[in-house]
Amino acid sequence: NFILTQPHSVSASPGKTVTISCTRSSGDIAGSFVQWYQQRPGSTPTTVIFEDDQRPSGVPDRFSGSLDSSSNSASLTISGLQTEDEAHYYCQSYNSLSWVFGGGTKLTVL
Amino acid sequence: EVQLVESGGGLVQPGGSVSLSCEASGFIFSDYWMSWVRQAPGKGLEWVAYIDQRGFDLYYTDSVKGRFTISRDNVRNTVHLEMKSLRADDTAVYYCTRDTGPKRVTAGGAGYWGQGTLVSVAS
């Protein structure tokens, strides 16, 4: 099985842009879709990106997902940061037998 | 509107059993893989199990194999997680999730989440 590695924490100021990485330890990052989940403090997770770069209805277009084959990683980019974006973010992918979650990244909006 | 409503959590003694249910609405239930994901207090998300659209293909994370059983009822639009031989490290909020897209060959990820139900294993 593979591991998804995320930075433990990131921070940025309101209005700025932040990118959270998710690096796959083995196998091609493009080999299976990547999802991103947002979990605000005390709340249920919600899906902000699915299938690498698709936004569910209701998710602002400030959120975008991408893949980078050179680093075998996925990224979640949030532009025009707002205080409400402060949350934990988890990436997730899969193989034929299981889902794999990254350890999560705490985003602080200063 | 997609809704997933879990029930059945609570305080259980080590070695005990509990059964979780998730009632789904707002979509064609029989078209989707369904999954359970858990989150221990202060920890990250952990996939537990998933089940294919017909209830034939079942997959579990290693730590629950032989102890947990996932099932579904496509008439009542419900998915269940039966949990036996519970241990302290099974203590978590358990979330029911619906897959990202219909009629997938494999379970891809969570498109929708329930509100979660807490299972506490303690004496």
mmCIF file of C-alpha atoms in Angstrom:
data_model
loop_
_atom_site.group_PDB
_atom_site.id
_atom_site.type_symbol
_atom_site.label_atom_id
_atom_site.label_comp_id
_atom_site.label_asym_id
_atom_site.label_seq_id
_atom_site.Cartn_x
_atom_site.Cartn_y
_atom_site.Cartn_z
ATOM 1 C CA ASN A 1 0.000 0.000 0.000
ATOM 2 C CA PHE A 2 1.061 3.621 -0.428
ATOM 3 C CA ILE A 3 1.225 6.574 1.968
ATOM 4 C CA LEU A 4 -0.027 10.109 1.396
ATOM 5 C CA THR A 5 2.115 12.732 3.109
ATOM 6 C CA GLN A 6 0.813 16.206 3.901
ATOM 7 C CA PRO A 7 2.481 19.087 5.746
ATOM 8 C CA HIS A 8 1.349 19.214 9.348
ATOM 9 C CA SER A 9 0.372 22.867 9.147
ATOM 10 C CA VAL A 10 0.316 25.891 6.861
ATOM 11 C CA SER A 11 -0.661 29.487 7.453
ATOM 12 C CA ALA A 12 -1.414 32.567 5.416
ATOM 13 C CA SER A 13 -3.135 35.924 5.717
ATOM 14 C CA PRO A 14 -6.665 36.728 4.580
ATOM 15 C CA GLY A 15 -6.844 37.453 0.879
ATOM 16 C CA LYS A 16 -3.687 35.486 0.117
ATOM 17 C CA THR A 17 -3.274 32.155 -1.679
ATOM 18 C CA VAL A 18 -2.149 28.940 -0.014
ATOM 19 C CA THR A 19 -1.286 25.549 -1.470
ATOM 20 C CA ILE A 20 -1.398 22.269 0.456
ATOM 21 C CA SER A 21 0.551 19.346 -0.964
ATOM 22 C CA CYS A 22 -0.168 15.622 -0.783
ATOM 23 C CA THR A 23 2.709 13.388 -1.874
ATOM 24 C CA ARG A 24 2.161 9.761 -2.804
ATOM 25 C CA SER A 25 4.936 7.419 -1.624
ATOM 26 C CA SER A 26 4.676 4.810 -4.367
ATOM 27 C CA GLY A 27 2.688 4.312 -7.520
ATOM 28 C CA ASP A 28 1.555 7.026 -9.902
ATOM 29 C CA ILE A 29 -0.373 9.923 -8.328
ATOM 30 C CA ALA A 30 -2.441 10.002 -11.522
ATOM 31 C CA GLY A 31 -3.234 6.315 -11.214
ATOM 32 C CA SER A 32 -6.241 6.892 -8.968
ATOM 33 C CA PHE A 33 -8.332 9.964 -8.252
ATOM 34 C CA VAL A 34 -7.511 12.261 -5.352
ATOM 35 C CA GLN A 35 -10.130 13.853 -3.130
ATOM 36 C CA TRP A 36 -9.767 16.720 -0.649
ATOM 37 C CA TYR A 37 -11.864 17.140 2.473
ATOM 38 C CA GLN A 38 -12.313 20.149 4.715
ATOM 39 C CA GLN A 39 -13.071 19.757 8.404
ATOM 40 C CA ARG A 40 -13.730 22.909 10.357
ATOM 41 C CA PRO A 41 -13.298 22.742 14.137
ATOM 42 C CA GLY A 42 -16.038 20.699 15.732
ATOM 43 C CA SER A 43 -17.697 19.912 12.395
ATOM 44 C CA THR A 44 -18.221 17.027 10.013
ATOM 45 C CA PRO A 45 -15.858 16.697 7.046
ATOM 46 C CA THR A 46 -17.067 17.996 3.715
ATOM 47 C CA THR A 47 -15.748 17.338 0.234
ATOM 48 C CA VAL A 48 -14.155 20.345 -1.461
ATOM 49 C CA ILE A 49 -12.450 18.565 -4.401
ATOM 50 C CA PHE A 50 -13.140 15.162 -5.949
ATOM 51 C CA GLU A 51 -11.576 13.325 -8.881
ATOM 52 C CA ASP A 52 -8.387 15.415 -8.700
ATOM 53 C CA ASP A 53 -9.846 18.770 -9.742
ATOM 54 C CA GLN A 54 -13.639 18.678 -9.631
ATOM 55 C CA ARG A 55 -15.553 20.982 -7.299
ATOM 56 C CA PRO A 56 -18.855 19.845 -5.819
ATOM 57 C CA SER A 57 -21.725 22.244 -6.272
ATOM 58 C CA GLY A 58 -21.645 24.903 -3.595
ATOM 59 C CA VAL A 59 -17.857 24.910 -3.173
ATOM 60 C CA PRO A 60 -16.422 28.310 -4.146
ATOM 61 C CA ASP A 61 -14.131 28.470 -7.169
ATOM 62 C CA ARG A 62 -11.452 29.772 -4.798
ATOM 63 C CA PHE A 63 -10.752 26.077 -4.207
ATOM 64 C CA SER A 64 -8.881 24.168 -6.902
ATOM 65 C CA GLY A 65 -7.112 20.827 -7.170
ATOM 66 C CA SER A 66 -4.256 19.697 -9.359
ATOM 67 C CA LEU A 67 -1.667 16.949 -9.872
ATOM 68 C CA ASP A 68 2.099 17.252 -10.375
ATOM 69 C CA SER A 69 3.674 14.160 -11.875
ATOM 70 C CA SER A 70 7.209 15.453 -11.322
ATOM 71 C CA SER A 71 6.748 15.343 -7.550
ATOM 72 C CA ASN A 72 4.107 12.600 -7.610
ATOM 73 C CA SER A 73 1.831 14.826 -5.621
ATOM 74 C CA ALA A 74 -1.584 16.421 -5.566
ATOM 75 C CA SER A 75 -2.245 19.960 -4.436
ATOM 76 C CA LEU A 76 -5.149 21.895 -3.034
ATOM 77 C CA THR A 77 -4.954 25.626 -3.709
ATOM 78 C CA ILE A 78 -7.166 28.121 -1.926
ATOM 79 C CA SER A 79 -7.093 31.661 -3.213
ATOM 80 C CA GLY A 80 -8.571 34.789 -1.653
ATOM 81 C CA LEU A 81 -8.288 33.212 1.800
ATOM 82 C CA GLN A 82 -11.096 33.902 4.217
ATOM 83 C CA THR A 83 -11.203 33.321 7.947
ATOM 84 C CA GLU A 84 -13.855 30.644 7.390
ATOM 85 C CA ASP A 85 -11.273 28.595 5.464
ATOM 86 C CA GLU A 86 -9.420 27.897 8.701
ATOM 87 C CA ALA A 87 -9.763 24.131 9.064
ATOM 88 C CA HIS A 88 -8.040 20.784 8.723
ATOM 89 C CA TYR A 89 -7.691 19.533 5.164
ATOM 90 C CA TYR A 90 -7.244 15.871 4.263
ATOM 91 C CA CYS A 91 -6.293 14.332 0.939
ATOM 92 C CA GLN A 92 -7.447 10.826 0.070
ATOM 93 C CA SER A 93 -6.876 8.343 -2.730
ATOM 94 C CA TYR A 94 -7.363 4.617 -3.218
ATOM 95 C CA ASN A 95 -6.144 1.348 -4.628
ATOM 96 C CA SER A 96 -8.267 -1.630 -5.594
ATOM 97 C CA LEU A 97 -8.713 -2.739 -1.987
ATOM 98 C CA SER A 98 -8.772 0.321 0.253
ATOM 99 C CA TRP A 99 -8.872 4.072 0.715
ATOM 100 C CA VAL A 100 -5.795 5.922 1.919
ATOM 101 C CA PHE A 101 -5.991 9.223 3.791
ATOM 102 C CA GLY A 102 -3.241 11.722 4.298
ATOM 103 C CA GLY A 103 -2.505 12.745 7.869
ATOM 104 C CA GLY A 104 -4.182 16.111 7.470
ATOM 105 C CA THR A 105 -2.996 19.717 7.297
ATOM 106 C CA LYS A 106 -4.115 22.418 9.689
ATOM 107 C CA LEU A 107 -4.664 25.681 7.824
ATOM 108 C CA THR A 108 -4.445 28.786 9.954
ATOM 109 C CA VAL A 109 -5.682 32.052 8.491
ATOM 110 C CA LEU A 110 -3.762 34.685 10.377
ATOM 111 C CA GLU B 1 -30.845 16.823 -1.310
ATOM 112 C CA VAL B 2 -28.480 14.026 -0.318
ATOM 113 C CA GLN B 3 -28.834 13.054 3.322
ATOM 114 C CA LEU B 4 -27.000 10.430 5.363
ATOM 115 C CA VAL B 5 -28.183 9.923 8.925
ATOM 116 C CA GLU B 6 -26.239 7.620 11.226
ATOM 117 C CA SER B 7 -27.527 6.029 14.393
ATOM 118 C CA GLY B 8 -26.538 3.386 16.890
ATOM 119 C CA GLY B 9 -23.457 4.747 18.620
ATOM 120 C CA GLY B 10 -22.915 4.884 22.349
ATOM 121 C CA LEU B 11 -20.823 3.591 25.238
ATOM 122 C CA VAL B 12 -19.741 -0.038 24.936
ATOM 123 C CA GLN B 13 -17.571 -2.179 27.185
ATOM 124 C CA PRO B 14 -14.346 -3.677 25.824
ATOM 125 C CA GLY B 15 -15.160 -6.937 24.080
ATOM 126 C CA GLY B 16 -18.710 -5.818 23.483
ATOM 127 C CA SER B 17 -20.695 -5.246 20.325
ATOM 128 C CA VAL B 18 -22.603 -2.432 18.693
ATOM 129 C CA SER B 19 -24.384 -1.974 15.391
ATOM 130 C CA LEU B 20 -24.402 1.270 13.432
ATOM 131 C CA SER B 21 -26.953 2.204 10.793
ATOM 132 C CA CYS B 22 -26.996 4.877 8.124
ATOM 133 C CA GLU B 23 -30.225 5.869 6.427
ATOM 134 C CA ALA B 24 -29.713 7.440 2.997
ATOM 135 C CA SER B 25 -32.010 9.648 0.960
ATOM 136 C CA GLY B 26 -31.938 12.072 -1.934
ATOM 137 C CA PHE B 27 -30.168 9.832 -4.452
ATOM 138 C CA ILE B 28 -30.427 6.410 -6.102
ATOM 139 C CA PHE B 29 -28.919 4.409 -3.271
ATOM 140 C CA SER B 30 -28.338 1.236 -5.282
ATOM 141 C CA ASP B 31 -26.050 3.107 -7.709
ATOM 142 C CA TYR B 32 -23.355 3.944 -5.164
ATOM 143 C CA TRP B 33 -20.580 2.377 -3.179
ATOM 144 C CA MET B 34 -21.069 3.192 0.512
ATOM 145 C CA SER B 35 -18.332 3.478 3.109
ATOM 146 C CA TRP B 36 -17.626 3.982 6.789
ATOM 147 C CA VAL B 37 -14.823 6.305 7.882
ATOM 148 C CA ARG B 38 -13.846 6.910 11.503
ATOM 149 C CA GLN B 39 -12.028 9.575 13.452
ATOM 150 C CA ALA B 40 -10.556 8.902 16.863
ATOM 151 C CA PRO B 41 -10.579 11.835 19.306
ATOM 152 C CA GLY B 42 -8.057 14.452 18.183
ATOM 153 C CA LYS B 43 -6.858 12.295 15.287
ATOM 154 C CA GLY B 44 -7.212 12.197 11.524
ATOM 155 C CA LEU B 45 -9.595 10.344 9.260
ATOM 156 C CA GLU B 46 -9.327 6.571 8.847
ATOM 157 C CA TRP B 47 -11.162 4.453 6.305
ATOM 158 C CA VAL B 48 -12.922 1.468 7.915
ATOM 159 C CA ALA B 49 -14.892 -0.432 5.277
ATOM 160 C CA TYR B 50 -16.837 -0.135 2.053
ATOM 161 C CA ILE B 51 -19.424 -2.089 0.152
ATOM 162 C CA ASP B 52 -20.300 -2.168 -3.519
ATOM 163 C CA GLN B 53 -23.647 -1.248 -5.029
ATOM 164 C CA ARG B 54 -25.155 -4.746 -4.782
ATOM 165 C CA GLY B 55 -23.655 -5.665 -1.411
ATOM 166 C CA PHE B 56 -21.438 -8.407 -2.838
ATOM 167 C CA ASP B 57 -17.928 -6.874 -2.611
ATOM 168 C CA LEU B 58 -16.864 -5.956 0.905
ATOM 169 C CA TYR B 59 -13.517 -4.496 1.945
ATOM 170 C CA TYR B 60 -12.108 -3.690 5.384
ATOM 171 C CA THR B 61 -9.083 -2.021 6.872
ATOM 172 C CA ASP B 62 -6.770 -4.617 8.431
ATOM 173 C CA SER B 63 -7.406 -3.618 12.044
ATOM 174 C CA VAL B 64 -11.130 -4.465 11.848
ATOM 175 C CA LYS B 65 -11.071 -7.582 9.666
ATOM 176 C CA GLY B 66 -12.886 -10.444 11.367
ATOM 177 C CA ARG B 67 -14.512 -8.091 13.892
ATOM 178 C CA PHE B 68 -16.583 -5.670 11.778
ATOM 179 C CA THR B 69 -19.152 -6.479 9.100
ATOM 180 C CA ILE B 70 -20.556 -4.008 6.597
ATOM 181 C CA SER B 71 -23.870 -4.686 4.887
ATOM 182 C CA ARG B 72 -26.586 -2.835 3.030
ATOM 183 C CA ASP B 73 -30.303 -3.003 2.303
ATOM 184 C CA ASN B 74 -31.142 -1.519 -1.078
ATOM 185 C CA VAL B 75 -34.877 -1.650 -0.333
ATOM 186 C CA ARG B 76 -34.636 0.361 2.887
ATOM 187 C CA ASN B 77 -31.715 2.484 1.588
ATOM 188 C CA THR B 78 -29.589 1.711 4.606
ATOM 189 C CA VAL B 79 -26.022 0.646 5.235
ATOM 190 C CA HIS B 80 -24.930 -1.013 8.453
ATOM 191 C CA LEU B 81 -21.727 -1.614 10.341
ATOM 192 C CA GLU B 82 -21.815 -4.433 12.876
ATOM 193 C CA MET B 83 -18.904 -4.138 15.290
ATOM 194 C CA LYS B 84 -17.805 -6.972 17.593
ATOM 195 C CA SER B 85 -14.929 -7.619 19.995
ATOM 196 C CA LEU B 86 -14.573 -3.898 20.447
ATOM 197 C CA ARG B 87 -11.340 -2.438 21.785
ATOM 198 C CA ALA B 88 -10.448 0.901 23.286
ATOM 199 C CA ASP B 89 -8.755 1.934 20.045
ATOM 200 C CA ASP B 90 -12.066 1.553 18.204
ATOM 201 C CA THR B 91 -13.294 4.634 20.075
ATOM 202 C CA ALA B 92 -14.122 7.185 17.386
ATOM 203 C CA VAL B 93 -16.787 9.115 15.557
ATOM 204 C CA TYR B 94 -17.982 6.879 12.737
ATOM 205 C CA TYR B 95 -19.077 8.604 9.532
ATOM 206 C CA CYS B 96 -21.200 7.068 6.802
ATOM 207 C CA THR B 97 -20.186 8.285 3.344
ATOM 208 C CA ARG B 98 -21.520 8.027 -0.180
ATOM 209 C CA ASP B 99 -19.115 7.631 -3.077
ATOM 210 C CA THR B 100 -18.235 10.463 -5.411
ATOM 211 C CA GLY B 101 -20.012 9.071 -8.454
ATOM 212 C CA PRO B 102 -22.616 6.486 -9.502
ATOM 213 C CA LYS B 103 -21.953 3.030 -10.903
ATOM 214 C CA ARG B 104 -18.212 3.147 -10.253
ATOM 215 C CA VAL B 105 -16.208 -0.036 -10.645
ATOM 216 C CA THR B 106 -14.240 0.724 -7.482
ATOM 217 C CA ALA B 107 -14.894 2.931 -4.459
ATOM 218 C CA GLY B 108 -13.183 6.232 -5.203
ATOM 219 C CA GLY B 109 -13.851 8.596 -2.336
ATOM 220 C CA ALA B 110 -16.465 10.334 -0.254
ATOM 221 C CA GLY B 111 -18.799 12.699 -2.047
ATOM 222 C CA TYR B 112 -21.138 13.150 0.898
ATOM 223 C CA TRP B 113 -20.772 12.600 4.642
ATOM 224 C CA GLY B 114 -23.219 11.904 7.425
ATOM 225 C CA GLN B 115 -23.021 13.830 10.683
ATOM 226 C CA GLY B 116 -21.297 10.940 12.436
ATOM 227 C CA THR B 117 -22.072 8.817 15.470
ATOM 228 C CA LEU B 118 -19.737 8.403 18.438
ATOM 229 C CA VAL B 119 -18.728 4.956 19.634
ATOM 230 C CA SER B 120 -16.903 4.954 22.981
ATOM 231 C CA VAL B 121 -15.312 1.726 24.155
ATOM 232 C CA ALA B 122 -14.593 1.877 27.868
ATOM 233 C CA SER B 123 -15.325 0.024 31.075
#
